[in-house]
mmCIF file of C-alpha atoms in Angstrom:
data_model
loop_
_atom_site.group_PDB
_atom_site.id
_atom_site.type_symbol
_atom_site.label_atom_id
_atom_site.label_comp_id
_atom_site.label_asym_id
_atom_site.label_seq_id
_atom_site.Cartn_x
_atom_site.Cartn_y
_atom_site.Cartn_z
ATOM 1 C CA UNK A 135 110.551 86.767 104.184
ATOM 2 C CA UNK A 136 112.948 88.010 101.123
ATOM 3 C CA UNK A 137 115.113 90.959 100.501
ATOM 4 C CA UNK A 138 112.613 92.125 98.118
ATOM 5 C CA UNK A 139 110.277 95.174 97.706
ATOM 6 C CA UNK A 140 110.227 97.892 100.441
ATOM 7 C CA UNK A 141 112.228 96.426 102.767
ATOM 8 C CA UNK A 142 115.447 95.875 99.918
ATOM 9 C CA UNK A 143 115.277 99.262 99.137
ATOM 10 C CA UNK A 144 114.635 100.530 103.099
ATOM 11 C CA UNK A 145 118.261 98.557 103.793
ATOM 12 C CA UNK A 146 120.061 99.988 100.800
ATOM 13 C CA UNK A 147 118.215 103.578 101.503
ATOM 14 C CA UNK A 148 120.546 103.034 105.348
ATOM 15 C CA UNK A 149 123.205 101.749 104.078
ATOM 16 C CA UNK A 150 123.898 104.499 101.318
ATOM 17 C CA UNK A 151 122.518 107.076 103.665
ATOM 18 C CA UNK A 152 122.783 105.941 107.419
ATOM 19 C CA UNK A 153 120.179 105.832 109.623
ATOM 20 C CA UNK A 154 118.600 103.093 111.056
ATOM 21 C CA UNK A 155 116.304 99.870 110.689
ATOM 22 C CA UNK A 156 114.006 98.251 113.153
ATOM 23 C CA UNK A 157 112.335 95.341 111.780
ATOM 24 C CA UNK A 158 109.934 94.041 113.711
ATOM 25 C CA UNK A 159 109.006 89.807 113.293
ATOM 26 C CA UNK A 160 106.993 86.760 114.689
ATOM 27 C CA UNK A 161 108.216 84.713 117.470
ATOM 28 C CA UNK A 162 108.217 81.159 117.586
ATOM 29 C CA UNK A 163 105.853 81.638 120.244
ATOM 30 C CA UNK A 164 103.450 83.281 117.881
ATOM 31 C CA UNK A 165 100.258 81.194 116.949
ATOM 32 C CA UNK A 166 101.086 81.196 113.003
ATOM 33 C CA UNK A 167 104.741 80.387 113.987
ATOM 34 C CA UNK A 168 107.793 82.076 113.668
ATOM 35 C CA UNK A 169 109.027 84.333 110.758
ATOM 36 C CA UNK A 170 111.341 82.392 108.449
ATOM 37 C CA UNK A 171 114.038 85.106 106.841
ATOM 38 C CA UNK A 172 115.509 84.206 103.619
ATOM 39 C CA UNK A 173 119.454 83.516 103.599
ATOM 40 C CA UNK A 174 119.970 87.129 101.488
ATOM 41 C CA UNK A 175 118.195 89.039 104.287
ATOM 42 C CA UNK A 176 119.353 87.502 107.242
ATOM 43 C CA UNK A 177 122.904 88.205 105.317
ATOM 44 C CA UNK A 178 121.687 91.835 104.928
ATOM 45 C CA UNK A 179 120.532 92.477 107.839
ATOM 46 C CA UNK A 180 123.137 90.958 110.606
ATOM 47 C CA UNK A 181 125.751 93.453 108.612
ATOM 48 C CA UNK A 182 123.347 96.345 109.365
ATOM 49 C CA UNK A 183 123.288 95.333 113.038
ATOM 50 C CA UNK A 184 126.942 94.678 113.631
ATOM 51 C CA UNK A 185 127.166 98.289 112.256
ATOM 52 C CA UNK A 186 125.195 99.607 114.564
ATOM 53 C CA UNK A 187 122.479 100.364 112.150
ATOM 54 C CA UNK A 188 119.593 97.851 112.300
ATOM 55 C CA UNK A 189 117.747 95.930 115.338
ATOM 56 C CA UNK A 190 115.665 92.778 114.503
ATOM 57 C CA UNK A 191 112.786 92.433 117.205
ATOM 58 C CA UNK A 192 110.559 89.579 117.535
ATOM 59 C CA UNK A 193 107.137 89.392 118.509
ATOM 60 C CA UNK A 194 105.427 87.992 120.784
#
């Protein structure tokens, strides 16, 4: 997954503005494997969770 698209402009939308993110991905335990992040998003989004400002969640 990339910082691209919806999901670029949902971070910068909470950073600029506050708020907060919950993104929601595959497990490893999922059948079509685990989401793969891209190094930019990853980057993105562990500085919206040490701010208090983003949660990553995986399912299942």
């Amino acid at each position: 997954m990339s910082l691209t698209g919806n999901l670029k402009a949902m971070i910068e939308y909470v950073e600029q503005y506050g708020g907060h993110l919950e993104l929601w991905i595959r497990s490893a335990k999922h059948p079509e494997g685990a989401t793969k992040l891209s190094g930019p998003l990853r980057k993105a989004l562990d500085e919206l969770r040490r701010q208090g400002k983003g949660l990553i969640k995986s399912s299942p």
